[in-house]
Amino acid sequence: MSLGVLQRRRTVALIGIFALVFTALTGRMIYLQIAAGDFFADKAFRYRMRPVPIQADRGQILDRNGYPLLTNRVCESVYAEPIVIRDKAAAARALAPILNMPPEELERRMSRHTFFEWLKRKVDPEVAAQVKALGIPGIGLAPEKCRYYPEGELAVHVLGIANLDHQGIEGLELTYNEYLKGQNGQIQCEYTARGLPMEGGECHVIYGTPGHDLVTTIDVNLQRIIERDVERAVLETRAKRAAIIVMDVKTGEILALAQWPRYDPKLGGNSDPQLRRIFTVTDALNPGSIFKPITAAAALDSGVIDRGTVFHDTGCMSVEGWTICNWDRKALGSVRIDEIMAKSSNVGFGTLGMWLGADRFYEYHARFGLDRPTGIDLPGEATGQYRPKKEATAIDLAVQAYGQTLTATPIQMLTAIAAIANDGKLMWPHLGKAIYDHEGNLVKEIEPRVVRQVVSPEVARYVQELMVGVVENGTGKNARVAGYQVGGKTGTANKVIDGRIAQGKYIASFVGFAPYPDPQVAVLISIDEPVGAYYGGQIAAPIFGEVMGSVLAYLEAPKASAPPPRKREPWEPEPPKEPEPAAVPPLVNLPVPEAERVAREAGFTVSFVGDGRYVVSQFPLPGSTAYKGGEIVANLTPPPPGSRQVTVPALSGLSLHEAARTLAERGLLMEAEGRGAVYRQDPPAGTRVPTGTPVRAFLKLPEEKRR
């Protein structure tokens, strides 16, 4: 074969190959441009578009009158675009002190193979300004919505918290999360291949959907009242913690719920988990004697006793080798149900528990809802513990009948007592009232719900009458409210820790309702581990009286006239005369004999708790209104040395009482010498000293000064 023929064949083969390649490329181009053009154009567009999320507005939480308790405000979050940042190590070093984060962590986030990374979410405005001032390419600020508490820590346990992604993790924020959370949106903008914003490029906004608003049963004004009182209760009794709950007995609506100590909601999940516990719902405690009205209602409703049944109270009694005694070990003799309730007789109620028997006791325990959670719309609700019925012996029934060896949560106890105040109807306790969308349209109304009728209306009304007797004639005298008839029950329980009684640790409580004979609200006070005085009638009852007085005044409850007189049974004593209200005198810083004299002259009795020569705190507070004949509890145990520094005030010219009050307001003690007005003091006015420091005051009568 000649050379020319070979060359021609090679040429034809090359032309054929080029033709095939050209045809394939042309076909591929036609496919890419026409058949798959839209797909690849969209893919390229999406590659150029970088999404930046826009958080939807989370729904507000409002009080029953529409006042915002929890809402939103704009804040900024720091983000990185890793593809844009050239010197990641330098950027991390510059940002670390501003964001208070390790530079290694920042560099690790910046080195991820992503278009977008959060560095720190929802920073303070000062931090955002410093980040912006750095001007680092690839580091930016994105607006987000932060949860904002207009009233600070007010109702924080009820409201709860949400996490950085606006998902509820505590309180109502968690319970109603599905309604409160919205649908997030995003901004998509075009970027160059180098990851820089494209000049004149497109931007698309995908709008989110705001969450729904929750209207609660809380009244912000009542909440403010009890927040103040619960804080005062802890500070004055030096207790570990305390709680106050206010409930509408007709509907089960929680009008206010406060605990102390509180926590800062701005810390979110970084705050102390123990402080975030809604212990009124999550912790089952020994109720003590506030359980006694339930035992009385069970015995009366089941026909085990009637109003005239006689109990023989010997002060102490033996049951199965165990000894049960009254709180003061005093024998009441032959008494009826009204007397054992008013005097809070453990012997009487222990007898009643054994008379009821296991079947009836546990039946009514369940009727009052104490064998299961109430279903309140707060997360983590617990239920009480008690001896199983099949294991219960006589001693178990006796001690459980007066609230020992069984437990219940504070919300369970308040709900049960509210049923007595509501003529025997047990209501579902709740905090949610209604849900609205962002345009104001009603999405859901949360209606009150009757759980069951626990006892007959007649029995419930008689137990109400018995509880009024506790306040007027019995252990609850310190809970009286001027102008109103109030029913209630004191409670003092040994604290149980890890299944054992903790010696010297108590829970003081008071639960009651008003105004009688048509109760509208019920209030529970619980004080955990007070120091010094610990009886419920001493420290919880006065706080109840002040809280209930404030609640009734705010609700403008009519000062109901006394109910028509009921025909007295032959054994019943004459009804007591209406007590006379009076201002509680100041006893703080007074020596014991002087405190006794001042209290007696003002018409009060006084009991002293602890060791010491001077009164360091008292209940009720000086200047508050109480009834003559009531008891003032004076604590003589000095507080632990304070770490807080205060300025010693000038006492010159003040009387003994004025000087004592002035020092007490600053947390200082007083040692007084002489009578009359202060003319000299040590340390002098203006000195900085720790709280708890005694200040010596020298007093003279005017004649002595002239000499």
XYZ file of C-alpha atoms in Angstrom:
707
model
C 0.000 0.000 0.000
C 1.365 3.340 -1.069
C 2.184 6.155 1.328
C -0.504 8.356 -0.161
C -3.243 5.850 0.499
C -2.180 5.549 4.149
C -2.196 9.308 4.600
C -5.679 9.558 3.066
C -6.989 6.860 5.395
C -5.480 8.596 8.439
C -7.024 11.851 7.358
C -10.446 10.238 6.936
C -10.124 8.540 10.357
C -9.168 11.792 12.073
C -12.010 13.619 10.367
C -14.364 10.860 11.512
C -13.093 11.057 15.062
C -13.397 14.837 15.140
C -16.884 14.544 13.656
C -17.937 12.073 16.326
C -16.473 14.220 19.110
C -18.071 17.340 17.664
C -21.418 15.560 17.341
C -21.181 14.292 20.950
C -20.217 17.705 22.301
C -22.938 19.384 20.279
C -25.476 16.871 21.545
C -24.280 17.378 25.103
C -24.468 21.144 24.725
C -27.964 20.867 23.291
C -28.913 18.633 26.227
C -27.395 20.962 28.808
C -28.794 24.109 27.232
C -32.255 22.860 26.308
C -33.243 19.563 27.908
C -31.468 20.065 31.288
C -30.958 23.792 31.075
C -33.457 24.692 33.733
C -32.058 22.103 36.157
C -28.455 23.270 35.888
C -29.373 26.933 35.832
C -31.274 26.423 39.057
C -28.358 24.451 40.523
C -25.894 27.189 39.625
C -28.245 29.807 41.025
C -28.616 27.910 44.276
C -24.827 27.519 44.502
C -24.476 31.282 44.214
C -27.241 31.924 46.767
C -26.331 31.874 50.457
C -29.188 31.527 52.948
C -29.160 33.519 56.194
C -31.908 32.339 58.577
C -34.486 34.790 59.923
C -36.048 33.678 63.186
C -39.801 33.990 63.302
C -41.348 36.024 66.085
C -42.176 33.699 68.968
C -45.596 34.338 70.454
C -45.982 36.619 73.455
C -47.122 35.469 76.888
C -49.600 37.916 78.411
C -51.358 38.297 81.725
C -55.132 37.884 81.933
C -55.650 41.571 81.042
C -53.253 41.601 78.079
C -50.196 42.965 79.882
C -47.008 41.502 78.308
C -45.096 39.223 80.667
C -42.809 37.763 77.995
C -42.267 39.194 74.520
C -39.503 39.687 71.905
C -36.941 42.293 70.991
C -34.298 42.507 68.256
C -30.758 41.470 69.133
C -27.747 40.506 67.021
C -25.837 37.273 66.548
C -22.272 36.884 65.281
C -21.719 34.593 62.282
C -18.827 33.546 60.050
C -18.581 32.770 56.315
C -15.610 30.368 56.357
C -14.999 30.562 52.595
C -14.414 34.326 52.814
C -12.101 34.466 55.858
C -8.460 34.384 54.750
C -6.554 34.377 58.039
C -8.771 32.327 60.329
C -6.263 32.182 63.188
C -5.911 35.976 63.283
C -9.682 36.442 63.123
C -10.162 33.981 65.989
C -7.563 35.762 68.147
C -9.242 39.130 67.541
C -12.744 37.854 68.359
C -11.909 35.652 71.356
C -11.738 38.382 74.057
C -14.834 40.125 72.687
C -16.985 36.988 72.515
C -15.421 35.504 75.664
C -14.694 32.269 73.818
C -11.493 30.224 73.355
C -9.715 31.176 70.103
C -9.298 27.473 69.282
C -13.074 26.981 69.304
C -13.617 30.015 67.079
C -10.944 28.889 64.615
C -12.464 25.405 64.519
C -15.854 26.832 63.545
C -14.314 29.114 60.931
C -12.494 26.147 59.351
C -15.617 24.124 58.605
C -16.446 23.522 54.931
C -19.701 25.458 55.046
C -20.987 28.764 53.755
C -22.371 29.881 57.145
C -21.513 29.244 60.799
C -22.855 30.821 63.976
C -20.077 31.979 66.294
C -22.171 33.390 69.154
C -25.893 33.932 69.291
C -27.814 36.872 70.710
C -24.979 38.984 72.077
C -25.261 42.243 74.012
C -25.322 45.480 71.964
C -21.854 46.442 73.270
C -20.402 43.148 72.015
C -22.073 43.569 68.622
C -20.574 47.064 68.267
C -17.057 45.772 69.023
C -17.396 42.958 66.468
C -18.605 45.384 63.830
C -15.703 47.751 64.565
C -13.178 45.002 63.744
C -14.378 44.946 60.126
C -13.123 41.414 59.448
C -14.266 40.164 55.994
C -16.445 37.089 56.458
C -17.506 38.016 60.005
C -20.968 39.517 60.209
C -23.946 40.285 62.413
C -27.416 38.889 61.774
C -30.539 40.282 63.449
C -32.445 37.777 65.572
C -35.302 37.928 68.022
C -34.499 37.564 71.722
C -37.006 36.773 74.441
C -37.577 39.827 76.595
C -39.027 39.855 80.129
C -40.464 43.379 80.657
C -40.850 42.749 84.410
C -37.454 41.104 84.871
C -37.683 38.076 87.168
C -41.424 38.498 87.817
C -43.234 35.143 87.421
C -40.072 33.640 85.942
C -40.849 30.127 87.223
C -44.259 30.205 85.567
C -43.082 31.728 82.284
C -39.986 29.558 81.907
C -37.328 29.988 79.220
C -36.654 29.153 75.567
C -33.317 28.143 74.063
C -31.327 30.025 71.408
C -33.397 28.428 68.651
C -36.620 29.727 70.218
C -37.759 26.328 71.460
C -39.340 26.304 74.919
C -37.443 24.305 77.537
C -39.055 25.383 80.841
C -42.414 26.556 82.214
C -45.220 27.763 79.959
C -42.629 28.270 77.225
C -42.343 24.473 77.084
C -45.964 23.501 77.750
C -47.332 25.746 74.981
C -44.292 25.561 72.684
C -46.274 24.214 69.706
C -48.474 27.321 69.789
C -45.784 29.859 70.668
C -43.140 28.847 68.138
C -43.409 30.249 64.622
C -42.122 29.134 61.215
C -38.652 30.564 60.509
C -37.864 32.479 57.313
C -34.583 33.287 55.514
C -32.807 35.790 53.272
C -31.059 34.358 50.174
C -28.516 36.625 48.431
C -26.210 36.008 45.432
C -22.463 35.583 46.056
C -19.453 35.380 43.728
C -17.282 32.270 43.314
C -14.901 33.815 45.866
C -17.733 33.980 48.388
C -18.185 37.755 48.249
C -21.591 39.434 47.929
C -22.329 39.931 44.227
C -22.721 43.583 43.272
C -26.192 43.999 41.827
C -26.962 40.356 42.629
C -30.392 39.073 43.510
C -31.757 38.700 47.030
C -34.871 36.780 47.981
C -36.710 36.933 51.288
C -38.726 33.946 52.463
C -40.945 35.294 55.190
C -41.624 33.272 58.341
C -44.869 32.944 60.246
C -45.108 34.441 63.765
C -46.127 32.211 66.659
C -49.398 32.473 68.552
C -49.838 34.571 71.708
C -50.748 32.924 75.013
C -53.038 34.764 77.429
C -52.549 33.396 80.942
C -54.684 33.400 84.075
C -51.976 35.394 85.901
C -52.862 38.886 87.098
C -49.663 40.925 86.965
C -50.729 43.135 89.877
C -51.403 40.178 92.167
C -48.159 38.620 90.975
C -46.251 41.738 92.034
C -47.877 41.578 95.472
C -46.957 37.970 96.188
C -43.463 38.275 94.677
C -42.785 40.952 97.286
C -44.272 38.873 100.097
C -42.545 35.599 99.212
C -39.166 37.344 99.135
C -39.880 38.948 102.487
C -40.945 35.596 103.936
C -37.579 34.048 103.083
C -35.488 36.988 104.235
C -37.317 37.352 107.547
C -37.443 33.656 108.430
C -34.009 32.919 106.912
C -35.645 29.978 105.158
C -34.152 27.913 102.356
C -37.053 28.731 100.040
C -40.724 29.687 100.038
C -43.732 29.791 97.744
C -47.113 31.504 97.507
C -49.956 30.441 95.184
C -53.263 32.265 94.669
C -56.133 30.347 93.016
C -59.662 31.260 91.935
C -61.667 28.553 93.717
C -64.580 28.732 91.250
C -62.490 28.137 88.108
C -59.160 26.634 89.181
C -57.346 29.538 87.518
C -53.964 30.360 89.062
C -54.039 34.124 89.618
C -50.457 34.305 90.896
C -47.628 31.885 91.661
C -44.295 32.955 93.113
C -41.249 31.163 94.472
C -38.091 32.379 96.143
C -35.251 32.265 95.320
C -35.746 33.326 91.732
C -33.280 33.181 88.835
C -32.233 35.525 86.039
C -34.071 34.447 82.863
C -31.441 36.186 80.720
C -29.047 33.392 81.693
C -31.435 30.876 80.163
C -30.196 27.302 80.360
C -26.948 28.496 81.961
C -28.756 29.356 85.208
C -28.805 26.981 88.190
C -31.217 24.085 87.419
C -32.214 23.912 91.095
C -33.321 27.544 91.020
C -35.365 26.855 87.891
C -37.347 24.038 89.543
C -41.036 24.847 89.911
C -41.037 23.087 93.279
C -44.679 23.957 93.915
C -45.364 21.443 91.132
C -42.308 19.167 91.014
C -41.630 18.503 94.719
C -43.863 16.411 96.967
C -43.606 17.583 100.597
C -45.091 16.537 103.921
C -48.243 18.681 104.201
C -48.557 18.446 107.967
C -51.760 19.737 109.531
C -53.059 21.487 106.406
C -54.148 17.927 105.490
C -56.590 17.792 108.428
C -59.547 19.475 106.640
C -59.430 16.658 104.063
C -59.608 14.027 106.811
C -62.490 15.902 108.443
C -64.365 16.156 105.135
C -63.901 12.424 104.512
C -65.183 11.463 107.978
C -68.212 13.754 107.761
C -69.121 12.845 104.170
C -68.828 9.098 104.808
C -70.947 9.314 107.971
C -68.181 8.100 110.281
C -68.816 11.148 112.509
C -71.263 14.010 112.763
C -71.051 17.426 114.388
C -71.802 16.029 117.830
C -69.349 13.113 117.862
C -67.191 13.279 120.993
C -63.423 12.648 120.961
C -61.433 11.960 124.119
C -58.166 13.842 123.743
C -55.619 12.862 126.390
C -52.718 14.817 124.854
C -50.896 11.645 123.789
C -52.011 8.164 122.783
C -50.323 4.862 121.961
C -50.970 3.062 118.667
C -49.231 -0.231 117.854
C -46.379 0.631 120.184
C -45.961 4.143 118.776
C -46.854 7.307 120.709
C -48.805 10.115 119.047
C -48.911 13.488 120.808
C -50.456 16.873 120.195
C -48.037 19.552 119.071
C -48.100 21.089 122.571
C -48.763 17.761 124.376
C -51.785 19.332 126.079
C -54.922 17.243 126.653
C -58.147 18.791 125.339
C -60.441 16.357 127.174
C -63.834 15.502 125.697
C -64.155 17.600 122.545
C -65.924 17.622 119.191
C -64.718 18.079 115.615
C -64.810 21.887 115.762
C -62.463 21.915 118.760
C -59.986 19.345 117.432
C -59.821 21.326 114.177
C -59.379 24.710 115.873
C -56.698 23.377 118.243
C -55.122 21.139 115.552
C -55.301 18.020 117.708
C -53.082 15.213 116.427
C -54.702 12.800 118.867
C -58.163 13.731 117.607
C -57.272 13.370 113.942
C -55.224 10.228 114.573
C -58.345 8.723 116.130
C -60.375 9.909 113.149
C -57.975 8.245 110.706
C -58.370 4.895 112.457
C -62.159 5.290 112.559
C -62.198 5.926 108.817
C -60.314 2.716 108.054
C -58.164 2.037 105.019
C -60.951 1.739 102.431
C -62.610 5.062 103.228
C -59.352 6.926 103.896
C -57.842 5.972 100.541
C -61.134 6.499 98.705
C -61.303 10.148 99.787
C -57.562 10.593 99.351
C -58.166 9.704 95.687
C -61.360 11.780 95.410
C -59.402 14.874 96.410
C -56.892 14.096 93.649
C -53.972 13.354 95.959
C -53.128 10.008 94.335
C -52.222 11.468 90.925
C -50.903 14.667 89.301
C -53.425 17.480 89.000
C -52.658 17.939 85.291
C -51.659 21.581 85.720
C -50.207 23.016 82.513
C -46.636 23.203 83.806
C -43.943 20.630 83.008
C -42.468 18.093 85.413
C -45.445 17.698 87.747
C -44.948 15.100 90.470
C -47.466 13.422 92.721
C -47.399 12.540 96.383
C -46.195 9.345 98.026
C -48.112 7.397 100.658
C -48.282 3.965 102.248
C -50.047 1.540 99.833
C -53.518 0.653 101.084
C -52.803 -3.065 101.339
C -49.832 -2.328 103.635
C -51.500 0.351 105.787
C -51.839 -0.443 109.489
C -53.554 1.492 112.269
C -50.495 3.657 112.937
C -50.214 4.515 109.224
C -53.838 5.644 109.096
C -53.449 7.620 112.326
C -50.390 9.640 111.283
C -51.452 10.073 107.648
C -54.739 11.539 108.893
C -52.867 14.570 110.244
C -50.523 14.921 107.271
C -47.402 13.031 108.320
C -45.651 10.116 106.500
C -47.449 10.996 103.276
C -46.508 13.697 100.789
C -48.252 15.954 98.298
C -47.148 18.799 96.081
C -48.189 22.321 97.101
C -50.416 22.563 94.010
C -52.160 19.307 94.981
C -52.872 20.611 98.481
C -54.132 23.994 97.296
C -56.379 22.338 94.701
C -57.830 19.996 97.338
C -58.547 22.781 99.843
C -59.989 24.945 97.047
C -62.471 22.108 96.408
C -63.729 22.494 99.981
C -64.050 26.250 99.412
C -65.932 25.536 96.147
C -68.720 23.558 97.839
C -67.015 20.244 97.133
C -66.222 20.703 93.420
C -62.618 19.815 92.510
C -61.374 22.032 89.664
C -58.508 21.527 87.225
C -55.745 24.011 88.140
C -54.423 25.843 85.098
C -52.442 28.862 83.896
C -53.439 29.056 80.234
C -56.570 31.066 79.436
C -56.644 31.615 75.651
C -54.468 31.457 72.521
C -54.587 34.067 69.731
C -52.793 34.289 66.391
C -50.619 37.291 65.492
C -53.617 39.040 63.934
C -55.651 38.783 67.127
C -57.940 35.942 66.066
C -58.934 33.456 68.754
C -57.274 30.083 68.122
C -58.237 28.267 71.310
C -60.053 29.097 74.528
C -58.982 27.152 77.603
C -62.115 26.551 79.643
C -62.326 25.795 83.378
C -63.014 22.129 84.013
C -64.742 20.391 86.926
C -62.859 17.197 87.762
C -65.410 15.722 90.166
C -67.636 16.380 93.179
C -65.496 15.142 96.080
C -67.906 15.645 98.995
C -71.442 16.945 99.289
C -71.957 20.735 99.262
C -73.345 20.532 102.806
C -70.239 18.792 104.137
C -67.958 21.189 102.267
C -69.740 24.196 103.785
C -69.447 22.752 107.278
C -65.715 22.135 106.830
C -65.454 25.752 105.635
C -67.076 26.737 108.928
C -64.588 24.588 110.843
C -61.694 26.291 109.057
C -63.118 29.721 109.890
C -63.031 28.559 113.512
C -59.312 27.819 113.163
C -58.664 31.459 112.270
C -61.071 32.991 114.765
C -60.518 30.728 117.784
C -57.607 28.418 117.100
C -54.053 28.114 115.841
C -54.639 30.431 112.881
C -55.428 33.670 114.725
C -52.466 35.397 113.112
C -54.106 34.910 109.696
C -57.123 37.134 110.392
C -57.959 39.853 107.887
C -59.746 42.996 109.061
C -63.303 43.201 107.743
C -63.464 39.646 106.383
C -64.148 36.161 107.626
C -61.316 33.893 106.574
C -61.058 30.116 106.716
C -57.722 28.379 106.940
C -55.470 25.776 108.461
C -51.968 25.953 109.867
C -49.399 23.288 109.107
C -46.014 22.298 110.510
C -44.297 19.217 109.123
C -41.012 17.485 109.777
C -38.949 17.533 106.625
C -38.082 14.143 105.160
C -34.809 13.831 103.219
C -33.807 10.542 101.559
C -36.620 8.739 103.346
C -35.627 9.881 106.835
C -36.858 12.651 109.104
C -34.325 15.490 109.029
C -33.951 16.593 112.626
C -34.449 20.323 113.140
C -35.744 20.918 109.603
C -39.386 21.852 109.104
C -41.886 23.075 106.549
C -44.245 25.751 107.876
C -47.397 26.312 105.876
C -50.819 27.874 105.824
C -53.666 27.335 103.384
C -56.982 29.130 103.416
C -59.756 30.894 101.547
C -61.856 34.054 101.683
C -64.232 35.736 101.919
C -66.496 33.432 103.914
C -69.361 32.502 103.413
C -68.850 32.822 99.625
C -65.150 32.067 99.047
C -63.587 33.464 95.880
C -59.859 32.808 96.280
C -57.619 30.312 98.031
C -54.018 31.011 99.023
C -51.236 28.633 100.043
C -48.048 29.717 101.841
C -45.140 27.269 102.150
C -41.893 28.129 103.983
C -39.151 25.520 103.705
C -36.537 25.184 106.478
C -37.085 28.422 108.437
C -34.484 29.322 111.059
C -35.806 29.977 114.552
C -39.605 29.934 114.807
C -41.021 27.200 112.585
C -44.700 26.670 113.443
C -47.099 27.475 110.609
C -49.306 29.485 112.944
C -46.334 31.619 113.959
C -44.660 32.467 110.648
C -46.880 31.362 107.735
C -50.217 32.571 109.136
C -49.203 36.267 109.439
C -47.905 36.260 105.861
C -51.141 34.618 104.711
C -53.140 37.334 106.460
C -51.204 40.093 104.713
C -51.347 38.371 101.315
C -55.054 37.606 101.572
C -55.784 41.148 102.742
C -53.947 42.558 99.714
C -55.667 40.117 97.338
C -59.156 40.900 98.640
C -58.501 44.642 98.506
C -57.229 44.399 94.923
C -60.198 42.270 93.833
C -62.508 44.705 95.650
C -64.192 41.788 97.375
C -67.192 43.027 99.337
C -66.786 42.927 103.074
C -69.551 40.406 103.545
C -71.743 40.685 106.588
C -71.662 37.760 108.947
C -73.846 34.816 107.847
C -77.205 34.324 109.560
C -76.612 32.893 113.021
C -76.849 29.110 113.078
C -78.675 27.554 115.976
C -76.063 26.568 118.515
C -75.912 22.990 119.708
C -76.097 22.571 123.509
C -72.395 21.770 123.779
C -71.189 24.711 121.657
C -69.700 27.764 123.451
C -70.830 31.318 122.896
C -69.397 32.741 119.657
C -66.333 34.929 120.251
C -66.593 38.688 120.135
C -65.277 40.467 117.054
C -61.559 41.055 117.732
C -60.180 44.571 117.652
C -57.511 45.335 115.039
C -54.340 47.133 116.127
C -50.916 48.077 114.793
C -48.159 45.604 115.622
C -45.506 47.343 117.766
C -41.798 47.214 116.851
C -39.878 44.802 119.069
C -36.685 44.405 117.032
C -33.551 45.338 119.007
C -35.461 45.556 122.295
C -34.267 43.514 125.290
C -36.608 40.675 126.282
C -38.284 42.402 129.290
C -38.876 45.594 127.301
C -40.276 43.615 124.352
C -42.718 41.829 126.680
C -43.895 45.130 128.145
C -44.323 46.829 124.751
C -46.258 43.868 123.319
C -48.517 43.646 126.383
C -49.322 47.361 126.335
C -50.275 47.096 122.658
C -52.648 44.210 123.421
C -50.547 41.304 122.114
C -48.915 38.263 123.622
C -45.319 37.475 122.705
C -43.352 34.238 122.502
C -39.570 34.185 122.281
C -37.613 31.759 120.125
C -33.887 31.070 120.415
C -31.157 32.243 122.752
C -30.183 35.845 123.231
C -31.008 39.018 125.109
C -32.411 41.090 122.250
C -35.101 40.604 119.624
C -33.533 40.312 116.165
C -36.705 39.706 114.115
C -40.434 39.419 114.652
C -43.655 38.183 113.078
C -45.931 39.920 112.214
C -43.889 42.875 111.012
C -43.875 46.173 112.908
C -46.587 48.512 111.674
C -48.711 45.778 110.111
C -52.292 45.336 111.271
C -53.234 42.348 113.425
C -55.898 41.584 115.978
C -55.457 42.269 119.666
C -54.911 39.083 121.596
C -52.807 37.668 118.783
C -49.289 36.398 119.223
C -46.062 38.087 118.139
C -43.198 35.658 117.616
C -39.896 37.272 118.574
C -36.695 35.607 117.412
C -33.724 36.043 119.746
C -31.198 34.079 117.681
C -28.743 36.527 116.113
C -28.259 36.242 112.352
C -24.942 34.990 110.984
C -22.359 37.756 110.487
C -23.190 39.650 107.329
C -20.854 40.091 104.403
C -22.722 43.167 103.192
C -21.342 46.494 104.409
C -23.806 49.155 105.561
C -23.445 52.680 106.913
C -24.281 53.238 110.580
C -27.117 55.818 110.730
C -27.253 58.838 113.034
C -29.361 58.056 116.111
C -28.975 61.289 118.080
C -32.306 62.573 119.406
C -34.238 59.392 118.562
C -36.317 57.484 121.091
C -35.519 53.873 121.938
C -38.164 52.562 119.520
C -37.162 54.955 116.735
C -33.503 54.017 117.089
C -34.336 50.298 117.138
C -36.409 50.587 113.954
C -33.743 52.704 112.201
C -31.026 50.147 112.928
C -33.249 47.179 112.074
C -33.987 48.641 108.642
C -30.244 48.468 107.915
C -29.755 44.982 109.340
C -27.980 46.197 112.498
C -28.551 45.192 116.122
C -28.841 47.570 119.069
C -27.523 47.524 122.612
C -29.176 50.283 124.635
C -28.218 51.927 127.923
C -30.441 54.382 129.765
C -33.872 55.870 129.031
C -35.153 58.751 126.976
C -33.491 59.922 123.752
C -30.180 58.880 122.215
C -27.369 61.365 122.885
C -24.338 59.214 121.995
C -23.654 56.080 119.963
C -20.832 53.640 119.221
C -19.772 53.174 116.444
C -20.447 56.745 115.337
C -22.751 57.654 112.455
C -21.195 57.183 109.031
C -19.055 54.183 109.988
C -19.148 51.252 107.524
C -19.826 47.924 109.290
C -21.099 44.442 108.313
C -24.794 43.660 108.741
C -25.517 42.064 112.109
C -23.109 44.403 113.934
C -24.452 45.658 117.308
C -24.586 49.445 117.720
C -24.455 50.756 121.285
C -26.915 53.569 121.983
C -26.717 55.739 125.132
C -30.006 57.378 126.152
C -30.907 60.161 128.630
C -34.093 61.829 129.769
C -34.294 65.592 129.072
C -33.628 66.409 132.742
C -30.501 64.261 132.737
C -29.236 66.037 129.636
C -29.524 69.462 131.316
C -27.422 68.398 134.259
